[in-house]
Amino acid sequence: MAMLSELLKFNVVDADGRRARLRDLEVALLDDEYPRVTGIHFSSNGSTLRLDWEAVTGVNSSAREIRVSDVKAGRKVSEKKGVAGVLLKGDVLDALIIDLLSRRTTRATDLRLDVSDDSMELKAVDTGLGAMLRRITRGAFRGGKNRDMFDWKYVEFLRGDPQAVDSGAGYHMRIGRLPAGEIAQIADYIPYLHAAELLTLIADEKAALVLQAMSIERQVQVIEEFDEEQAVALLTMMSPDRATDLIGRLHVPTMKKYLALIPMKQRERIIDLLRYPEDSVGGVMINNTLCIGDGTTVKSARQQVRSHSKERDFIGVIFVTESANNKTLRGTLTLRALMDAEDDEKLSEVMDPYVVTLNPQDNSVDAAYRVMTGQIGAMAVTDPDGKLIGAMTIESAISQVVSPGSALNAVKVFS
Amino acid sequence: MKSRKEGVEGLEPIENIGSAGLSQSPSAVPAAICINYRGRRIKLHGLRLPPKGIWKWLIILGPGLIATSAGNDAGGIATYSSAGAKFGYDMIWVMVVLTLSFAIVQEMCTRLGAATGRGLLDLIREKFGIAWTLFAIAIIVVANGGVTVSEFVGIGAASELLGVSRYISVPIAAVGLWYLVIFGSYARVEKVFLLMTLVFFAYPIAAILGNPDWGAVARGAVVPSVRFESEYIFLLVGVLGTTITPYIQIFQQSSTVERGAARKHYGPERLDAYFGSIFSNIMSVSMMIATAATLYVIGQHDIQSAADAAKALEPVAGVWAGTLFAIGLLGASLLAGGVLPLATSYAISEAFGIPKGVNLDYRRGKVFFGLFTAFIVFGAVVALIPNIPIFPLLVGIQVLNGVLLPIILVFILLLINNEKLTGELKNTKTYNVLGWGTFAIITLAVVVMLGGQILETFGIDLFAK
């Protein structure tokens, strides 16, 4: 085992005795859980050269030497082009890292590598005081505690460059294993460019879930960092109400451009929601609720529930209307009640007809208390003719009453 | 099951049940834009449109105005008042020149924050390594800790001038600031801090009450006069160091980041930085004018603290001038008493990658809020120790900040010129000339100050007494 801070004091020595100072180690992060060193960077005659690890003939820790066949065989590293792999000193050391086990951010103060004669592997990140002392005393201090070490297997490091993935930079790609809400929590307090970069490490569908779980201010910063295609893809995959909140905060020309590119079904839902002011029920409701005609049988309703469950805003309340085409609200039905009922019963027989509705122009905070004190999953929102136009969910209600900085602002659990 | 069927039979039409009995409209219907969609004209009310009229400009104000105003703290008031009392209007030109440098430095920090989304210590750690970071942090902690104490001393002194014991005012101020930051959002903290900047208007009013010779003021502003006297030189250096201070840069960048500035729409933040620098220096000049028009004229040149200035003003310029000075000192100390612990907490958190920000809830920001709490408690408790030697403390802090300032300026200039970091927002040539020029002046001033202090300990005076 050796620490990077110690390795950086090693010399690169070839068979003819030519010496050069080791500058950095390059790894391919995607190759393994514990990535191997794939190249060494060293300085010779004022320029930085690179050699593949295959050129290394041995490592002599006591003499602080990395032996190579020929120092002169090193290829010059172009600053503009950069390198394909990840540089341990240049990219990882002092960078912001996320420990996926504790879900917290810290900085990589030193790196621990497993060193053998023919290979080096990145094993852990040292974040402790010992690592700091080791670095500022240039190795005179040799202590450190194991509890400050983070196993590399559970570490994600970020560069603060949202375009890095597209330009072929290597990543650990482990962050995507966390639940969307937890990723969003992290993305909320790291710098916004890091947050945007973090989303690029996750599959689009999950990235949309993460994005909508972030604070709205952070969502705006992040989406502006993506190109048009990526931004539209994410807005399309978000819940319509969350996409509406986000799109409503963008600059008007951007908003119009994105609206024109979003697929029609999602676009119409967004435009429908954008008609209402932010502090009204219409401004916080969802509008892709499941509504089924009251003459429908329980069996058929269950099938409709199953197909609707793929929708982003699936909630546990079914709104029973006069018919599939006539949205005049007749009652509501919970999923539990639907499960309890007999297959051949009609919805009009099993629904709860005593429904309290909200007007889309109602004040959203007043309505939020109504939903929460009523202890229901969602309250119907109807137009003056009694036609269903959406629902205020318990999540929307919570977001209206918690403080602006609260993580509960973006809670999306029940739908 | 049967009862439910009965219920259906007795159901009144839904529309007659009515809505939940809520108010029928939200508090205000915001402005909307119209779009044509598939032949329909639709009004979109759900957009967050930028405000119009005066709000369009007021909404820009934030980190820039707060950070620069916090520089006019208890120590700043003492320095500017002292400059006026000792040299009349002769130092106003320094503030005029300094305004440009100050605005340039503050704007660069704002731009750096917007371009990278990172605080200054984040970037120092990432680009210059752990050793420079620890060096900066050590000085920031000691210097800001000391200045925080001086702010609470200022709160105590000002409140006693206004007839309230420091043993009442300091704990109340500490708890108030703590509560504001721990339980408030960034937006709320910013609003309260912005309101606090209004107290600085006390200084122009105090200046006017002092009945200054406006012709002499104008001459002092445009005609540079340098005296090669040790007192003048040290006060000049003091004015420089008080105006451009590391914690102002740190706070401005970190709060710009927390406010949510982004590189794609950078622009309004620039105006905030410029306006803040100009506003803050106008207030500083007002302090100079107030004491120059009164204390300098009657030959009362020795001012050691802001409270001294307020006390001395009363018999000369009237009770109101003294009271306004005291109110200004109270507001300024309160503002800086909140900004300094915040700037320090930002800096430490950034250096070590700890979650930071006023917007965090306590569970996620334990370390950040813990640091803030520790600084507030330290400042308030030490300030209540009777006969604390605040003047030597401030001199020591000035030395520390003096050592750090040129280094911070170099970092800022190197970072803002790093195209990989800042892209299109990197410095223009003009900015670089002005930025490096500021660095040269500041470094020279710091060398003179430190050199002078070192030589003085050996009994050698550089300049005439």
Coordinates of C-alpha atoms in Angstrom, one line a residue, chain A residues 38-412:
Chain A
T38 CA -2.9 2.6 -16.9
G39 CA -0.3 5.3 -17.5
I40 CA 2.4 7.4 -15.8
H41 CA 3.0 11.1 -16.4
F42 CA 6.5 12.5 -15.7
S43 CA 8.4 15.6 -16.4
S44 CA 11.4 15.6 -18.6
N45 CA 13.2 18.6 -20.1
G46 CA 10.4 20.9 -19.1
S47 CA 7.6 19.0 -20.7
T48 CA 5.2 16.4 -19.4
L49 CA 5.5 13.0 -21.0
R50 CA 3.3 9.9 -20.7
L51 CA 4.1 6.2 -20.8
D52 CA 1.6 3.3 -20.8
W53 CA 1.8 1.2 -17.6
E54 CA 3.1 -1.7 -19.9
A55 CA 6.3 0.2 -20.2
V56 CA 6.8 -0.1 -16.4
T57 CA 9.3 -2.8 -15.5
G58 CA 9.0 -2.6 -11.8
V59 CA 8.4 -0.5 -8.7
N60 CA 11.0 -0.1 -6.0
S61 CA 9.3 1.5 -3.0
S62 CA 12.4 1.7 -0.8
A63 CA 14.4 3.5 -3.6
R64 CA 11.3 5.5 -4.5
E65 CA 11.6 4.5 -8.1
I66 CA 9.3 3.4 -10.9
R67 CA 11.5 1.6 -13.4
V68 CA 10.7 1.8 -17.1
S69 CA 12.4 0.5 -20.2
D70 CA 13.0 3.9 -21.8
V71 CA 12.1 7.4 -20.5
K72 CA 12.6 8.8 -24.0
A73 CA 9.8 6.7 -25.3
G74 CA 7.3 8.9 -23.4
R75 CA 4.8 10.8 -25.6
K76 CA 4.2 14.4 -24.9
V77 CA 0.9 15.2 -23.2
S78 CA -1.0 17.9 -25.0
E79 CA -2.7 20.3 -22.6
K80 CA -5.4 21.1 -25.0
K81 CA -6.3 17.5 -25.9
G82 CA -5.9 16.3 -22.3
V83 CA -5.9 12.6 -21.5
A84 CA -8.3 9.8 -22.0
G85 CA -8.2 8.5 -18.5
V86 CA -8.5 10.1 -15.1
L87 CA -5.5 11.7 -13.5
L88 CA -5.2 10.9 -9.8
K89 CA -3.4 14.2 -8.9
G90 CA -4.9 16.4 -11.6
D91 CA -8.5 15.2 -11.5
V92 CA -9.2 13.4 -8.2
L93 CA -6.9 14.9 -5.6
D94 CA -8.7 17.8 -3.8
A95 CA -11.8 17.2 -5.9
L96 CA -15.2 17.0 -4.5
I97 CA -16.1 13.4 -3.9
I98 CA -19.3 11.7 -2.8
D99 CA -19.2 8.8 -0.4
L100 CA -22.2 6.7 -1.5
L101 CA -22.4 4.8 1.8
S102 CA -22.8 7.8 4.0
R103 CA -24.3 10.0 1.3
R104 CA -22.0 12.8 2.1
T105 CA -19.6 15.0 0.2
T106 CA -16.0 15.6 1.2
R107 CA -12.7 16.3 -0.6
A108 CA -10.1 13.8 -1.5
T109 CA -7.0 14.8 0.5
D110 CA -5.0 11.7 -0.4
L111 CA -5.4 8.5 -2.3
R112 CA -4.4 5.0 -1.2
L113 CA -3.0 2.6 -3.9
D114 CA -2.2 -1.0 -3.8
V115 CA 1.3 -1.2 -5.2
S116 CA 2.9 -4.4 -6.4
D117 CA 5.8 -5.0 -8.8
D118 CA 3.6 -5.1 -11.9
S119 CA 0.5 -3.1 -11.0
M120 CA -1.0 -0.3 -9.0
E121 CA -4.7 -0.1 -8.0
L122 CA -6.6 2.7 -6.5
K123 CA -8.2 1.4 -3.3
A124 CA -9.3 4.2 -1.1
V125 CA -9.7 8.0 -0.5
D126 CA -8.2 9.5 2.6
T127 CA -10.1 12.5 3.8
G128 CA -8.7 12.9 7.3
L129 CA -6.5 15.3 9.2
G130 CA -3.7 12.8 8.9
A131 CA -3.8 13.1 5.1
M132 CA -3.6 16.9 5.3
L133 CA -0.6 16.7 7.7
R134 CA 1.0 14.2 5.4
R135 CA 0.7 16.5 2.4
I136 CA 1.7 19.7 4.0
T137 CA 4.7 18.1 5.8
R138 CA 5.6 16.4 2.5
G139 CA 5.5 13.0 4.0
A140 CA 7.3 13.7 7.3
F141 CA 4.0 12.9 9.1
R142 CA 3.0 9.3 8.3
G143 CA -0.1 8.8 10.5
G144 CA -3.7 8.7 9.6
K145 CA -6.8 6.9 10.7
N146 CA -8.6 4.1 8.9
R147 CA -12.0 5.7 9.7
D148 CA -11.1 8.6 7.4
M149 CA -10.6 6.3 4.5
F150 CA -13.4 5.8 2.0
D151 CA -13.4 2.6 0.0
W152 CA -13.1 3.6 -3.7
K153 CA -15.8 1.1 -4.6
Y154 CA -18.3 3.4 -3.0
V155 CA -16.9 6.8 -4.1
E156 CA -18.0 9.0 -7.0
F157 CA -15.9 11.9 -7.9
L158 CA -17.0 15.0 -9.8
R159 CA -15.1 17.5 -11.9
G160 CA -17.6 20.3 -12.1
D161 CA -17.9 20.0 -15.8
P162 CA -21.3 18.9 -17.2
Q163 CA -19.8 18.3 -20.6
A164 CA -17.1 16.0 -19.3
V165 CA -19.1 12.8 -19.9
D166 CA -19.9 13.7 -23.5
S167 CA -16.2 14.6 -24.2
G168 CA -15.3 11.0 -23.1
A169 CA -14.0 11.6 -19.6
G170 CA -13.9 8.5 -17.4
Y171 CA -16.2 8.2 -14.4
H172 CA -16.9 5.7 -11.7
M173 CA -20.6 5.8 -12.6
R174 CA -21.8 4.5 -9.2
I175 CA -24.0 7.4 -8.2
G176 CA -26.9 6.0 -10.2
R177 CA -27.3 3.2 -7.7
L178 CA -28.7 5.6 -5.1
P179 CA -32.5 6.3 -4.9
A180 CA -33.5 9.4 -6.9
G181 CA -34.4 11.4 -3.8
E182 CA -31.1 10.9 -2.2
I183 CA -29.2 11.9 -5.3
A184 CA -31.3 15.0 -5.5
Q185 CA -30.5 15.8 -1.9
I186 CA -26.8 15.7 -2.7
A187 CA -27.3 17.6 -5.9
D188 CA -29.0 20.4 -4.0
Y189 CA -26.0 21.4 -2.0
I190 CA -23.0 20.7 -4.3
P191 CA -22.1 23.4 -6.8
Y192 CA -24.6 23.6 -9.7
L193 CA -22.1 22.6 -12.4
H194 CA -21.3 19.5 -10.3
A195 CA -25.0 18.8 -9.9
A196 CA -25.5 19.0 -13.7
E197 CA -22.5 16.8 -14.2
L198 CA -24.0 14.3 -11.7
L199 CA -27.2 14.1 -13.8
T200 CA -25.2 13.2 -16.8
L201 CA -23.9 10.1 -15.0
I202 CA -27.4 8.7 -14.6
A203 CA -29.8 7.1 -17.1
D204 CA -32.3 9.6 -18.5
E205 CA -35.4 8.3 -16.8
K206 CA -33.8 8.3 -13.4
A207 CA -32.2 11.7 -14.2
A208 CA -35.7 13.1 -14.7
L209 CA -36.8 11.8 -11.3
V210 CA -33.7 13.3 -9.7
L211 CA -34.2 16.6 -11.4
Q212 CA -37.8 16.9 -10.3
A213 CA -36.8 16.1 -6.7
M214 CA -34.3 18.9 -6.5
S215 CA -35.2 22.4 -5.3
I216 CA -36.7 24.5 -8.1
E217 CA -33.8 27.0 -8.1
R218 CA -31.3 24.2 -8.6
Q219 CA -33.5 22.6 -11.3
V220 CA -33.3 25.9 -13.3
Q221 CA -29.6 26.1 -12.9
V222 CA -29.1 22.5 -13.9
I223 CA -31.4 22.4 -17.0
E224 CA -29.7 25.5 -18.4
E225 CA -26.5 23.6 -18.5
F226 CA -27.9 21.0 -20.8
D227 CA -28.2 21.3 -24.6
E228 CA -31.7 21.6 -26.0
E229 CA -32.1 17.9 -26.8
Q230 CA -31.1 16.8 -23.3
A231 CA -33.3 19.4 -21.6
V232 CA -36.3 18.5 -23.7
A233 CA -35.8 14.8 -23.0
L234 CA -35.7 15.4 -19.3
L235 CA -38.8 17.8 -19.3
T236 CA -40.7 15.1 -21.3
M237 CA -39.9 12.5 -18.7
M238 CA -40.8 14.6 -15.7
S239 CA -44.2 14.7 -14.0
P240 CA -46.2 17.3 -15.9
D241 CA -46.7 19.4 -12.7
R242 CA -43.0 19.4 -11.9
A243 CA -42.1 20.1 -15.6
T244 CA -44.5 23.0 -15.4
D245 CA -42.9 24.5 -12.3
L246 CA -39.6 24.3 -14.0
I247 CA -40.6 25.5 -17.4
G248 CA -42.5 28.4 -15.8
R249 CA -39.2 29.7 -14.3
L250 CA -37.2 29.7 -17.5
H251 CA -36.6 32.7 -19.6
V252 CA -39.7 33.2 -21.9
P253 CA -37.8 32.6 -25.2
T254 CA -36.3 29.4 -23.8
M255 CA -39.7 28.3 -22.4
K256 CA -41.4 28.8 -25.8
K257 CA -38.6 26.9 -27.6
Y258 CA -38.8 24.0 -25.2
L259 CA -42.6 23.9 -25.3
A260 CA -42.5 23.6 -29.0
L261 CA -40.1 20.6 -28.8
I262 CA -41.8 18.6 -26.1
P263 CA -44.1 15.8 -27.4
M264 CA -47.7 16.9 -27.7
K265 CA -49.3 14.9 -24.8
Q266 CA -46.9 16.3 -22.3
R267 CA -46.9 19.8 -23.9
E268 CA -50.7 20.1 -23.6
R269 CA -50.6 19.1 -19.9
I270 CA -47.9 21.6 -19.2
I271 CA -49.7 24.4 -21.1
D272 CA -52.9 23.5 -19.2
L273 CA -51.1 23.9 -15.9
L274 CA -49.3 27.0 -16.9
R275 CA -52.6 28.8 -17.2
Y276 CA -52.9 29.1 -13.5
P277 CA -50.9 31.4 -11.2
E278 CA -48.3 29.7 -9.0
D279 CA -50.1 30.4 -5.7
S280 CA -53.4 28.9 -6.9
V281 CA -54.6 25.4 -6.7
G282 CA -54.3 25.2 -10.5
G283 CA -50.7 26.1 -10.2
V284 CA -49.8 23.2 -8.0
M285 CA -52.3 20.5 -9.1
I286 CA -51.5 17.5 -11.2
N287 CA -53.6 17.0 -14.4
N288 CA -53.0 13.5 -15.6
T289 CA -55.2 11.9 -13.0
L290 CA -57.0 8.6 -13.7
C291 CA -60.7 9.1 -14.3
I292 CA -63.1 6.3 -15.1
G293 CA -66.7 6.4 -16.0
D294 CA -69.1 5.4 -13.2
G295 CA -70.7 2.7 -15.3
T296 CA -67.4 0.8 -15.6
T297 CA -67.1 -2.5 -13.8
V298 CA -64.5 -3.0 -11.1
K299 CA -62.7 -5.6 -13.3
S300 CA -62.4 -3.2 -16.2
A301 CA -61.4 -0.4 -13.8
R302 CA -58.6 -2.5 -12.4
Q303 CA -57.2 -3.0 -16.0
Q304 CA -57.3 0.7 -16.6
V305 CA -55.5 1.3 -13.3
R306 CA -52.8 -1.2 -14.3
S307 CA -52.2 0.6 -17.6
H308 CA -52.3 4.0 -16.0
S309 CA -49.8 3.0 -13.4
K310 CA -47.0 3.6 -15.9
E311 CA -47.8 7.3 -15.9
R312 CA -45.6 9.6 -13.9
D313 CA -48.3 11.0 -11.7
F314 CA -50.0 7.8 -10.7
I315 CA -51.8 8.3 -7.4
G316 CA -53.8 6.0 -5.1
V317 CA -57.1 7.8 -5.8
I318 CA -59.3 7.1 -8.8
F319 CA -61.7 9.8 -9.8
V320 CA -65.1 8.4 -11.0
T321 CA -66.7 10.6 -13.7
E322 CA -70.0 10.4 -15.6
S323 CA -68.3 8.6 -18.4
A324 CA -64.8 8.4 -20.0
N325 CA -65.6 11.4 -22.2
N326 CA -67.8 13.4 -19.8
K327 CA -65.5 14.4 -17.0
T328 CA -68.3 15.5 -14.6
L329 CA -67.1 14.2 -11.3
R330 CA -69.3 11.7 -9.5
G331 CA -67.1 10.3 -6.7
T332 CA -63.7 9.0 -5.8
L333 CA -62.4 5.5 -5.1
T334 CA -59.2 4.5 -3.3
L335 CA -57.0 1.7 -4.7
R336 CA -57.8 -0.3 -1.5
A337 CA -61.6 0.0 -2.2
L338 CA -61.0 -1.1 -5.7
M339 CA -59.1 -4.2 -4.6
D340 CA -61.8 -5.0 -2.1
A341 CA -64.7 -4.8 -4.5
E342 CA -66.2 -7.6 -6.5
D343 CA -65.3 -7.9 -10.2
D344 CA -68.8 -7.3 -11.6
E345 CA -69.7 -4.4 -9.4
K346 CA -70.0 -1.0 -11.1
L347 CA -67.9 1.9 -9.9
S348 CA -71.0 3.9 -9.0
E349 CA -71.8 1.2 -6.4
V350 CA -68.4 1.2 -4.7
M351 CA -67.2 4.8 -5.0
D352 CA -67.4 7.4 -2.3
P353 CA -69.8 10.0 -3.6
Y354 CA -69.3 12.6 -0.9
V355 CA -66.5 14.4 -2.5
V356 CA -65.2 17.8 -1.6
T357 CA -63.6 19.6 -4.5
L358 CA -61.3 22.5 -5.0
N359 CA -61.5 25.3 -7.4
P360 CA -58.4 25.9 -9.6
Q361 CA -58.4 29.5 -8.5
D362 CA -58.4 28.7 -4.8
N363 CA -55.4 29.8 -2.8
S364 CA -52.9 27.0 -2.8
V365 CA -51.9 27.2 0.9
D366 CA -55.5 27.3 2.2
A367 CA -56.2 24.3 0.0
A368 CA -53.0 22.5 1.2
Y369 CA -54.3 22.6 4.8
R370 CA -57.6 21.3 3.6
V371 CA -55.9 18.3 1.9
M372 CA -53.7 17.5 4.8
T373 CA -56.3 17.8 7.5
G374 CA -58.6 15.8 5.4
Q375 CA -55.9 13.1 5.4
I376 CA -56.6 12.1 1.9
G377 CA -54.1 11.3 -0.9
A378 CA -55.5 13.8 -3.3
M379 CA -58.4 16.2 -3.6
A380 CA -60.2 16.7 -6.9
V381 CA -60.0 20.0 -8.7
T382 CA -63.1 20.9 -10.8
D383 CA -64.1 23.7 -13.0
P384 CA -67.4 25.6 -12.4
D385 CA -69.3 23.0 -14.3
G386 CA -68.1 20.3 -11.9
K387 CA -65.8 18.8 -14.5
L388 CA -62.6 17.2 -13.2
I389 CA -59.5 19.1 -14.3
G390 CA -56.9 17.8 -11.9
A391 CA -56.1 17.0 -8.3
M392 CA -54.1 18.5 -5.5
T393 CA -52.0 15.7 -4.1
I394 CA -50.8 15.4 -0.5
E395 CA -47.3 16.0 -1.8
S396 CA -48.3 19.3 -3.4
A397 CA -50.0 20.2 -0.2
I398 CA -46.8 19.5 1.9
S399 CA -44.7 21.6 -0.5
Q400 CA -47.0 24.5 0.1
V401 CA -46.7 24.6 3.9
V402 CA -43.0 23.7 4.5
S403 CA -40.3 26.4 4.5
P404 CA -38.7 27.2 1.2
G405 CA -35.4 25.6 2.0
S406 CA -36.9 22.3 3.2
A407 CA -36.1 19.1 1.4
L408 CA -39.8 18.3 1.7
N409 CA -40.5 20.9 -1.0
A410 CA -39.8 18.3 -3.7
V411 CA -41.2 15.2 -2.0
K412 CA -42.7 12.8 -4.5

